[in-house]
Coordinates of C-alpha atoms and ligand atoms in Angstrom, one line a residue:
X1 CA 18.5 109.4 77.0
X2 CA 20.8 110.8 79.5
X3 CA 24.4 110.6 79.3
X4 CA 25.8 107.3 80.0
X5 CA 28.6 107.0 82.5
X6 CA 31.8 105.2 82.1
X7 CA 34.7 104.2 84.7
X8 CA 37.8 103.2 83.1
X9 CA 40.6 101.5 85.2
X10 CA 44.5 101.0 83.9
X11 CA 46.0 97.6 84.8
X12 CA 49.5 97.9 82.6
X13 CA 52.3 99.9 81.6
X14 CA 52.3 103.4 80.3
X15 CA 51.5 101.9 76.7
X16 CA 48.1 100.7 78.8
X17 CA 47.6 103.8 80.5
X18 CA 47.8 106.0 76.9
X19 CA 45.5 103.6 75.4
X20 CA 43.0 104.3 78.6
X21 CA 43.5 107.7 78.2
X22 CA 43.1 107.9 74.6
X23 CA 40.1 105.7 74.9
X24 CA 38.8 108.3 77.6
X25 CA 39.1 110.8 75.4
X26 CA 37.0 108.8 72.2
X27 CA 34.5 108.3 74.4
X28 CA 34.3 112.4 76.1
X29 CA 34.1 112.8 71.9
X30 CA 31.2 110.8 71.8
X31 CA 29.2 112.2 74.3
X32 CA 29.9 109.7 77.5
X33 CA 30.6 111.1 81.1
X34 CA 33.1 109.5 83.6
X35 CA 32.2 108.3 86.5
X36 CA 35.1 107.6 89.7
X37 CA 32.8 105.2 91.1
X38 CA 32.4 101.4 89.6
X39 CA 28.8 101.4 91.5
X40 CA 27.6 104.4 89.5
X41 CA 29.1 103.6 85.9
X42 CA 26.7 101.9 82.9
X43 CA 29.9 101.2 81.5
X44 CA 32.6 99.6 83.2
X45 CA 36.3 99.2 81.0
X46 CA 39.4 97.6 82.0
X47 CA 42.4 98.0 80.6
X48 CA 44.3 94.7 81.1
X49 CA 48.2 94.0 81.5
X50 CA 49.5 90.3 80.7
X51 CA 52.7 90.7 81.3
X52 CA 53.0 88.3 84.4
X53 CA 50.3 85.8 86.0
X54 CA 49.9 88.4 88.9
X55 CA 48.7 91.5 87.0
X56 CA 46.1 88.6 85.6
X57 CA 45.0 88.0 88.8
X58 CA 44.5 91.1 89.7
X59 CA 42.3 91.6 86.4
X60 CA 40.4 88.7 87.4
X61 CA 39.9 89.5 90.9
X62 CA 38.3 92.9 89.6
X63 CA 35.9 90.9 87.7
X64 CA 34.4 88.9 90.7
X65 CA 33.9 92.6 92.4
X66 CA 32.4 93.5 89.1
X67 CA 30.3 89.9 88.7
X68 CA 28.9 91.0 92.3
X69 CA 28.0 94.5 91.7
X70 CA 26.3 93.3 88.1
X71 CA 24.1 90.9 90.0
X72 CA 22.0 94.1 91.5
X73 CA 22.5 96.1 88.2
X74 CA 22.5 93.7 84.9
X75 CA 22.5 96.2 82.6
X76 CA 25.9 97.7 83.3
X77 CA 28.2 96.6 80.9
X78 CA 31.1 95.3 81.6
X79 CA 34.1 95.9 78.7
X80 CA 38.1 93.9 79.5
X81 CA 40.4 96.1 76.6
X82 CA 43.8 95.5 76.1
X83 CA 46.6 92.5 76.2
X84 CA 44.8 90.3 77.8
X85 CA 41.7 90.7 76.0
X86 CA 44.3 89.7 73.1
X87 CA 45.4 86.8 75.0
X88 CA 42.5 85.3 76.2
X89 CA 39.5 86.6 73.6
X90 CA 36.3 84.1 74.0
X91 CA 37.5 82.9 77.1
X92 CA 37.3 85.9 78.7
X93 CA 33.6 87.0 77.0
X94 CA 32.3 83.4 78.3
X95 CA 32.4 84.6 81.7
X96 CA 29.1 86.1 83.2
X97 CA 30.2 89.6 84.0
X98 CA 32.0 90.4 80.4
X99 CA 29.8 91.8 77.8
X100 CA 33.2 93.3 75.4
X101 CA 36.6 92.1 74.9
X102 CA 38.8 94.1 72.8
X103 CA 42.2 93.7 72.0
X104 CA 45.0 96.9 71.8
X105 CA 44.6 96.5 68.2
X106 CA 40.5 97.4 68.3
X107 CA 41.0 99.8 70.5
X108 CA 40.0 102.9 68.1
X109 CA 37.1 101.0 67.3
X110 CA 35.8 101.4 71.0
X111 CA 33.1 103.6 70.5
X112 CA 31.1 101.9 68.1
X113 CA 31.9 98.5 70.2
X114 CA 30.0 99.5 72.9
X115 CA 27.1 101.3 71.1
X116 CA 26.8 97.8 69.2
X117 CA 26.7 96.0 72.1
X118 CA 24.6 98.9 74.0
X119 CA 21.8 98.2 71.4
X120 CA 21.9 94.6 70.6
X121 CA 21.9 94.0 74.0
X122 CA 24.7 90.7 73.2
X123 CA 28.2 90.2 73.4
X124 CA 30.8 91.8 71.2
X125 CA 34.3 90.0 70.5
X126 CA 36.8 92.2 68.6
X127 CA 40.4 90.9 68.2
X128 CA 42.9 89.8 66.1
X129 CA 42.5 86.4 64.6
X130 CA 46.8 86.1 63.8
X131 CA 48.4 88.8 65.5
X132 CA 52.0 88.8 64.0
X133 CA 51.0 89.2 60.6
X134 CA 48.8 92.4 61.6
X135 CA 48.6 95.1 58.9
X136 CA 49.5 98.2 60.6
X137 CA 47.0 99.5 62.8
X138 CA 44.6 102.4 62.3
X139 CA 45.9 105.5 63.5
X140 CA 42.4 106.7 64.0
X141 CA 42.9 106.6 68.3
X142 CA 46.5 109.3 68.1
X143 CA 44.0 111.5 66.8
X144 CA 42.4 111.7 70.4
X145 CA 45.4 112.7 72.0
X146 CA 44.2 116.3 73.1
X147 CA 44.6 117.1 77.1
X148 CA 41.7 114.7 78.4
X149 CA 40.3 113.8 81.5
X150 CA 39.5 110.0 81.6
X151 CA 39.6 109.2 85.4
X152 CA 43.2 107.1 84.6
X153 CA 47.2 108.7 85.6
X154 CA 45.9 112.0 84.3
X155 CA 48.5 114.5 85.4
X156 CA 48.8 118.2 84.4
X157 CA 51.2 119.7 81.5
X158 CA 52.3 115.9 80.8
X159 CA 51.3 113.8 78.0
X160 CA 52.5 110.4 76.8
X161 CA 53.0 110.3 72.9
X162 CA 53.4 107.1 71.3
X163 CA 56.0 106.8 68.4
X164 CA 55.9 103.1 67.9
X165 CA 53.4 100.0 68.6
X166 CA 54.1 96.3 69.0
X167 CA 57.2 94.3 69.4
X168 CA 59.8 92.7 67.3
X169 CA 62.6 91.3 69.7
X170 CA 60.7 87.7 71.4
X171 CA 63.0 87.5 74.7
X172 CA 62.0 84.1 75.4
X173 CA 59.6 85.2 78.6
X174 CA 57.4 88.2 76.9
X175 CA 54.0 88.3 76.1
X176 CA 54.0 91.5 75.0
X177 CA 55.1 90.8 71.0
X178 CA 52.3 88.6 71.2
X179 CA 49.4 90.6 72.2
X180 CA 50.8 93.9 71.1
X181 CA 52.0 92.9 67.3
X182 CA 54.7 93.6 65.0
X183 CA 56.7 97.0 65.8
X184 CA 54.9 99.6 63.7
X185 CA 56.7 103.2 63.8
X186 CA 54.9 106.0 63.3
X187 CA 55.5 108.5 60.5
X188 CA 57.5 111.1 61.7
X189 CA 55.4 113.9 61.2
X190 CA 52.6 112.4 62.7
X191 CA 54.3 112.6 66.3
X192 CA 55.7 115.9 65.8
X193 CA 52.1 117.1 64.3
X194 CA 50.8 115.7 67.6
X195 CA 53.8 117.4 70.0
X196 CA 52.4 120.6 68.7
X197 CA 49.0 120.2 69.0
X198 CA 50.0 119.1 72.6
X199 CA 52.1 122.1 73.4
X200 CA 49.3 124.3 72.0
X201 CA 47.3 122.8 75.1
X202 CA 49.8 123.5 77.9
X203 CA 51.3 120.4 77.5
X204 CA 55.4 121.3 78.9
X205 CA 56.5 117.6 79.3
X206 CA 56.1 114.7 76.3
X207 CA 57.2 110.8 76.9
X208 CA 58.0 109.2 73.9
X209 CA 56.6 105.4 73.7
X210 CA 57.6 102.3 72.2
X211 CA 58.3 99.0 73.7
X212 CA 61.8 99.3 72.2
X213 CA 61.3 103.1 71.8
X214 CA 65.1 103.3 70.2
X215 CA 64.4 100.8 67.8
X216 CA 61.9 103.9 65.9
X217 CA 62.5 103.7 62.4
X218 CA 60.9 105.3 59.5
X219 CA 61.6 105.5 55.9
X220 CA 60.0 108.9 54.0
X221 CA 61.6 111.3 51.4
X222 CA 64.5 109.2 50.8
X223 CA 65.3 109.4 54.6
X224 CA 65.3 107.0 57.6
X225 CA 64.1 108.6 60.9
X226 CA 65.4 107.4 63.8
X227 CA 64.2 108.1 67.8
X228 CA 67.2 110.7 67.3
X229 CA 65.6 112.9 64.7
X230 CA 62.2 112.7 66.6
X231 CA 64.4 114.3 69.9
X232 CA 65.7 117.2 67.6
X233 CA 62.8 117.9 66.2
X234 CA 60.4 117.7 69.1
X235 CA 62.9 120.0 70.8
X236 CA 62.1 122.6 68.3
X237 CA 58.7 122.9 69.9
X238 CA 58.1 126.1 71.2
X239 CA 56.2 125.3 74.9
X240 CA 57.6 122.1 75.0
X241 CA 60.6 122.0 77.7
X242 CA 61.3 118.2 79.0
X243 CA 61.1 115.5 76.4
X244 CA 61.5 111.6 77.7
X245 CA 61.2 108.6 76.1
X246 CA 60.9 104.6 77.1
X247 CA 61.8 101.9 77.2
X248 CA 65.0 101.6 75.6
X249 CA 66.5 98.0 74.6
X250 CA 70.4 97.3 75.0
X251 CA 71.8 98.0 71.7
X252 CA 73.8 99.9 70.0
X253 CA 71.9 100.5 66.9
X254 CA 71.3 104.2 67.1
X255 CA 72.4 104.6 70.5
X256 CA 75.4 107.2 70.1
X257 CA 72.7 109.8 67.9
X258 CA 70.5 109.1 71.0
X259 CA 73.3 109.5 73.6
X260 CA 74.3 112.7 71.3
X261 CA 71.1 114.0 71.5
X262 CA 71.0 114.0 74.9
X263 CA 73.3 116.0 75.5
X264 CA 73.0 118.1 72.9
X265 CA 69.6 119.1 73.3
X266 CA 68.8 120.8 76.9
X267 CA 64.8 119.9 76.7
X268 CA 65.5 116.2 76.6
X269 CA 66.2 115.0 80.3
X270 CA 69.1 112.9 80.6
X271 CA 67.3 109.8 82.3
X272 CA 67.2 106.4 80.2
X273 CA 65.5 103.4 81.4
X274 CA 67.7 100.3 79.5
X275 CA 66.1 97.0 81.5
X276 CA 69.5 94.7 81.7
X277 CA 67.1 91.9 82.5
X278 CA 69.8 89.4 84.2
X279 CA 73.5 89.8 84.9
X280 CA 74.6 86.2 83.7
X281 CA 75.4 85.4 80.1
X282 CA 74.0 82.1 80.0
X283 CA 70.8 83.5 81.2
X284 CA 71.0 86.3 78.7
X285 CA 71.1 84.1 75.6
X286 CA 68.7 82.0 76.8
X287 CA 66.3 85.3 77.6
X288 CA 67.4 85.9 73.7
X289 CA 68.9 89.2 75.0
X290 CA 71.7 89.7 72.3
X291 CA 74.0 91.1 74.4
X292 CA 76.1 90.2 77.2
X293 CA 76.6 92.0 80.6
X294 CA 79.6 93.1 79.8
X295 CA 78.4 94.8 76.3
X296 CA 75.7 96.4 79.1
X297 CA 77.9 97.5 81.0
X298 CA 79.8 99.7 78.3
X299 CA 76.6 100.6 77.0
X300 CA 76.4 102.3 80.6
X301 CA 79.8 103.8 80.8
X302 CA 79.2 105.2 77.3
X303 CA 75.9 107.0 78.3
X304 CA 78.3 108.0 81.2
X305 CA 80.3 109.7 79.5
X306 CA 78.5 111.2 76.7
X307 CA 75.9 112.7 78.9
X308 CA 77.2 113.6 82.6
X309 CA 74.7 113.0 85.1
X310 CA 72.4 110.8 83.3
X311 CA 70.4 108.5 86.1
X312 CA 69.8 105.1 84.7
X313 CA 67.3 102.8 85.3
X314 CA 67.3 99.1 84.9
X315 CA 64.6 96.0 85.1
X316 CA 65.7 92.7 86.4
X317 CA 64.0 89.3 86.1
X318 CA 65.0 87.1 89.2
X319 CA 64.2 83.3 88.7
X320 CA 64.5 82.9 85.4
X321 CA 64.6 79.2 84.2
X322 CA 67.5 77.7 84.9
X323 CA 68.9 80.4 87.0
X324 CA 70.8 79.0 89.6
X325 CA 72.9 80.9 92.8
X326 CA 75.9 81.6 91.0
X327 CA 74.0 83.4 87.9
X328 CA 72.0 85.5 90.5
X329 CA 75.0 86.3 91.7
X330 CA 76.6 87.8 88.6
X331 CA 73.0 89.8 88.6
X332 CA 73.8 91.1 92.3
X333 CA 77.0 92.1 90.7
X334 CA 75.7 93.9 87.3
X335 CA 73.3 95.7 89.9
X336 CA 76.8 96.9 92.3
X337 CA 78.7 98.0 89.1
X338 CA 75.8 99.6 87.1
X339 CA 74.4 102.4 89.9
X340 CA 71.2 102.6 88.9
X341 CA 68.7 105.4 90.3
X342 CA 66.3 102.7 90.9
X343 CA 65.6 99.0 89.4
X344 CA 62.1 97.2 88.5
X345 CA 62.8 94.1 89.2
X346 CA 60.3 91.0 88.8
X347 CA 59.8 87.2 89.8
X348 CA 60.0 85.3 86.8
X349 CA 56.4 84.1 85.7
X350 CA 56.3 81.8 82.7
X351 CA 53.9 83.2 80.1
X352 CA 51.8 80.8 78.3
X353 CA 52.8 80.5 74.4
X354 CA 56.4 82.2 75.3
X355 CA 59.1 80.2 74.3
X356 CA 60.7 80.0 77.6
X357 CA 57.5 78.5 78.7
X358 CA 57.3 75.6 76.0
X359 CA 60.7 75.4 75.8
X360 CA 62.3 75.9 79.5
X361 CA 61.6 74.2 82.5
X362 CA 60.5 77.1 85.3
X363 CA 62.9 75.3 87.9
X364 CA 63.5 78.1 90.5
X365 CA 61.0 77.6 93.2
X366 CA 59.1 80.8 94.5
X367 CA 60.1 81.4 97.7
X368 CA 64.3 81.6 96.1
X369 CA 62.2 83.9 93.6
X370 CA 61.1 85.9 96.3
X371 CA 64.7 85.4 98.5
X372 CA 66.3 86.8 95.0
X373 CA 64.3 89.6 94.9
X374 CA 64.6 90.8 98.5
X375 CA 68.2 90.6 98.1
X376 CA 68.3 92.0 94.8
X377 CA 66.1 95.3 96.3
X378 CA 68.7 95.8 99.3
X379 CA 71.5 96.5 97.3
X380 CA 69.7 98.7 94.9
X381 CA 68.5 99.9 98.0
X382 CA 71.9 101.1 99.0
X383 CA 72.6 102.4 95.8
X384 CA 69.5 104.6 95.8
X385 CA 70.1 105.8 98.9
X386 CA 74.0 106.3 98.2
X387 CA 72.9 108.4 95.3
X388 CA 69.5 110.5 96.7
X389 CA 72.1 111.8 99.6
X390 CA 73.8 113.7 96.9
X391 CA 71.0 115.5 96.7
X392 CA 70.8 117.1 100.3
X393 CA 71.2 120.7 100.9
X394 CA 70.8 121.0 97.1
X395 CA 68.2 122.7 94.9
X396 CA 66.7 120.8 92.3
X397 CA 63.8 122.0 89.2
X398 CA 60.7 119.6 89.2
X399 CA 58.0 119.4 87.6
X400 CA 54.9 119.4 90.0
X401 CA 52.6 116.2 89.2
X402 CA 50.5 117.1 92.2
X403 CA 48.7 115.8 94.9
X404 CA 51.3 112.9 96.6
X405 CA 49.2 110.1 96.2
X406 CA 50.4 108.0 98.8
X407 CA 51.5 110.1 101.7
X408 CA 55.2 109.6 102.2
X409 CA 56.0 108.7 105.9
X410 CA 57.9 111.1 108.0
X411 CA 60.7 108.5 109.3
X412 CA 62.8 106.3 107.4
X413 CA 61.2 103.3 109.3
X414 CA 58.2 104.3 109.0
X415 CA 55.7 105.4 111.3
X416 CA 52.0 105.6 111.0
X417 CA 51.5 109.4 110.5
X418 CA 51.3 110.9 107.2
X419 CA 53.7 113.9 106.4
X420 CA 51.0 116.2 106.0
X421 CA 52.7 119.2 107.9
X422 CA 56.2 120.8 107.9
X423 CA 58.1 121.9 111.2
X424 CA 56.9 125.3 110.6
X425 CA 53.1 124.3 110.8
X426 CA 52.9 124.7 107.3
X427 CA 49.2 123.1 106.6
X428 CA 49.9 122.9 102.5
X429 CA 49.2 120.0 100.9
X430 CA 51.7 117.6 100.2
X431 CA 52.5 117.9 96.5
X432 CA 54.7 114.9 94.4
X433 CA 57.1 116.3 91.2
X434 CA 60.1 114.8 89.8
X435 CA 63.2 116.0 88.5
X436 CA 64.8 116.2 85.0
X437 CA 66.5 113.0 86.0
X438 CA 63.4 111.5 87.5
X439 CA 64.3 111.5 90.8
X440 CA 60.6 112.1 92.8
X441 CA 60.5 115.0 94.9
X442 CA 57.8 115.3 97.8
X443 CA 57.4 119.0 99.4
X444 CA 54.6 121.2 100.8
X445 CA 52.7 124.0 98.9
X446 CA 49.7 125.0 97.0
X447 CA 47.8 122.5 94.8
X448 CA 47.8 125.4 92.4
X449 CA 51.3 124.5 91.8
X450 CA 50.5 121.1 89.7
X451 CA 51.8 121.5 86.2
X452 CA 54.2 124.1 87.2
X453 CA 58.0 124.0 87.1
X454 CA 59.5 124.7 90.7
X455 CA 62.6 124.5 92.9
X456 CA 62.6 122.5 95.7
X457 CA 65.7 122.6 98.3
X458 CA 66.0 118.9 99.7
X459 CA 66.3 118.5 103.5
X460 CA 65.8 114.9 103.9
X461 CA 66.1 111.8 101.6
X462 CA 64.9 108.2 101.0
X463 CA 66.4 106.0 98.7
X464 CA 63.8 106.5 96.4
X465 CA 62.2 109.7 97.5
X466 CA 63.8 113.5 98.0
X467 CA 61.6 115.5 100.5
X468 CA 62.2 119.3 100.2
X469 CA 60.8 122.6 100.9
X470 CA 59.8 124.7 98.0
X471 CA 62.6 127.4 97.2
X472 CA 60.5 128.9 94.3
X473 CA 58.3 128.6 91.3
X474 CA 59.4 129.0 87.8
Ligands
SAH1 N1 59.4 96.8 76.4 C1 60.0 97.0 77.6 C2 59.2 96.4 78.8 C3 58.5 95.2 78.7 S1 57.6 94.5 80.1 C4 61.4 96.4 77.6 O1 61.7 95.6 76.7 O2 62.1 96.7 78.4 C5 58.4 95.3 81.5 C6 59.3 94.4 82.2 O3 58.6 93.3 82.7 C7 60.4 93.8 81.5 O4 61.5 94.7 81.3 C8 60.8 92.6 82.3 O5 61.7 92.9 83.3 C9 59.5 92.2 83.0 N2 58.9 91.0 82.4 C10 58.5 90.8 81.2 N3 58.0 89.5 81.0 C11 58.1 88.9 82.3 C12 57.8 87.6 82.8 N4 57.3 86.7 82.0 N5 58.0 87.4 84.1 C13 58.6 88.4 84.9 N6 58.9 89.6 84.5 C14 58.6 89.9 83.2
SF4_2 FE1 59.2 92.1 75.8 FE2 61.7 91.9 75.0 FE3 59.9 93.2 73.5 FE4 60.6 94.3 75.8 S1 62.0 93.9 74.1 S2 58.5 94.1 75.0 S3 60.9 92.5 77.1 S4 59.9 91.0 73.9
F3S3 FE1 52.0 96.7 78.7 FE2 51.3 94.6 80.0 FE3 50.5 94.9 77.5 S1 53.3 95.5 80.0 S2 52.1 96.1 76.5 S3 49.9 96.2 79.2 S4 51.2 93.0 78.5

């Protein structure tokens, strides 16, 4: 039998896009091929986000293209992985189109999954029956985490390493501790054996993951390890020169070691992603934040001044039950005082089994959701654009990810041609890096260049984007 081909898609967060890449890799192990093209592949996976309704939709919106397609081609099987699986289980294999659902947890078990269900020609549920009292999960999947090339966020000399699984904090709105588990660290010398294996393969950046990534705790030898001893050691790594890690919560367990790592240590970039969620108090405590936006906001000054020229990054949920003007308007006000590099910020969508969905009434209607959010965006807007003029007439090191994906627009409005050319004629292709501080840099020059450090002089900025012209590389 020939090789069958597989097409794997990422719906979720960089925890989703590891597991899709991990699960690429199982499967290259096992003998599969990849295929870009859904039409082509005998097996189709998708890796499913449940974070909010929309990235649901989208999930199932995929399916009815894949119900159609299977309709001329009933033997292509069709696999949903991931936190919706989790969420949804049977209800998801009762539709036509689904012949696997398998939860994060399963994941290692992929292979065999869809052999099983290759060869028994019936459908194959695999996830966990009561998901908060989970026994830690088998490793088995880290052990794929070699330099792969599943079709998913692939990019050259980077890797994502994950030092933790699940969740332990229930803010009232998040599915994630629900589909994802308890918060399971992993032993220390299982990330740092990894690091190494990963630098041994060209690999010169390494994001740490965990949902609460400084919350990484492990007990071995008479020693706890914290996310602080993993950046010490990790920067000991001989190949390894930028180490990152997210997401971070707000607290202050373990946060000066982190902060003091920072600074001390010149591979880890000083860029930390701390989501404030909301700017009001009352909203906080009923998020279940533990903290108010006043603690945030010395949790910022603190990274401030411990590590100079940190950029920060923040996520914001606007519309949160019971929200009203006034607390959106101490949000608009955490947003002015915090100058972040750039915020997530999100609609409120009330998650089934939360307890802000049982418990809260989701009163704010959608279009002051969406009125929030536009408002919200313009004065991080500012901000970003405040702080990405800095950078002009500068020179700043990247890391090249490579091809721009989208091509960035030549004026600041916005007109239809894509940057493609510089004034000089220069007919390179448009390449996409981004700094220590994860600012993204867009520049001309030769494809070759993905994976490579370079300097890049900026001549023009968005508030999101630095365009540049390549000064050199590394
Ligand atoms: N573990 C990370 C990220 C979790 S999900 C953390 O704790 O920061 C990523 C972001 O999605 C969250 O920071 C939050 O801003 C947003 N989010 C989570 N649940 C949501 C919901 N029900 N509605 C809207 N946004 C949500
Ligand atoms: Fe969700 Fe809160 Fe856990 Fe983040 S810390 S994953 S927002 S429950
Ligand atoms: Fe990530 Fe979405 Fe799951 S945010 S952990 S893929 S619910």
């Amino acid at each position: 039998m020939s090789a069958q081909t597989v097409h794997i898609k990422s719906f979720g967060c960089q925890m989703n896009k590891l597991d899709t890449a991990l699960v690429g890799a199982a499967l290259k192990e096992a003998g599969f091929g990849f295929t870009d093209s859904v039409k082509e592949a005998d097996v189709v996976l998708i890796n499913t986000c449940s974070v909010r309704e929309h990235a649901e939709e989208r999930v199932f919106s995929h399916l009815g293209h894949l119900k159609h397609i299977k309709e001329s081609r009933p033997d292509m099987l069709v696999g949903v992985i991931g936190c919706m699986a989790q969420r949804l289980g049977g209800e998801l294999l009762a539709r036509d189109e689904v012949d696997i659902v398998c939860g994060p947890a399963q994941i290692p078990q992929i292979t065999g999954l869809i052999t099983k269900t290759l060869q028994e020609k019936k459908k194959t549920l695999a996830v966990t029956e009561k998901i908060r009292q989970a026994a830690p999960e088998n490793p088995a999947l880290e052990e794929f985490e070699s330099v792969y090339d599943s079709n998913d966020a692939q990019v050259p000399a980077q890797a994502y390493v994950r030092v933790m699984r699940g969740c332990d904090k229930f803010c009232t709105y998040c599915v994630v501790p629900y589909v994802r588990g308890p918060e399971v660290s992993r032993p220390p010398e299982a990330v740092i054996g990894q690091i190494k294996r990963l630098a041994g393969e060209g690999v010169k950046q390494v994001t740490l993951l965990g949902q609460r990534v400084n919350s990484y705790k492990y007990n071995t030898c008479g020693k706890t390890y914290c996310l602080a001893d993993l950046l010490y050691m990790a920067s000991e790594i001989e190949g390894i020169e930028w180490i990152r890690f997210v997401t971070s919560y707000p607290a202050e367990e373990c946060y000066d070691e982190i902060l003091r790592a920072m600074a001390e240590l010149p591979k880890v970039c000083n860029h930390l992603h701390l989501p404030a969620q909301s700017g009001s108090d009352k909203i906080l405590k009923a998020m279940n934040r533990n903290y108010t936006a006043s603690k945030y906001l010395e949790l910022l000054d603190k990274a401030r001044d411990t590590v100079p020229g940190i950029a920060i990054a923040g996520d914001f949920i606007v519309g949160f039950a019971g929200e009203t003007e006034k607390d959106f308007q101490k949000t608009v006000s955490l947003v002015e005082k915090a100058r972040y590099k750039n915020c997530f910020i999100f609609k409120y969508s009330p998650r089934p089994g939360t307890t802000a969905d049982k418990r809260l009434q989701d009163t704010v209607s959608i279009e002051v959701k969406k009125r929030r959010n536009t408002e919200l965006l313009a004065v991080q807007e500012r901000i970003s654009d405040e702080l990405s003029k800095r950078f002009l007439g500068k020179e700043v090191k990247i890391l090249v990810e490579g091809l721009s994906k989208k091509p960035h627009l030549n004026s600041a409005k916005g007109g239809k041609k894509p940057d493609l050319c510089s004034k000089n004629g220069d007919l390179r292709p448009q390449l996409v890096g981004r700094t220590e501080t994860d600012w993204i840099v867009v520049f001309n020059g030769p494809e070759s260049l993905a994976g490579e450090f370079a300097e890049v002089k900026i001549t023009r900025t968005r508030p999101l984007t630095l365009f540049g012209e390549l000064a050199r590389k590394d």
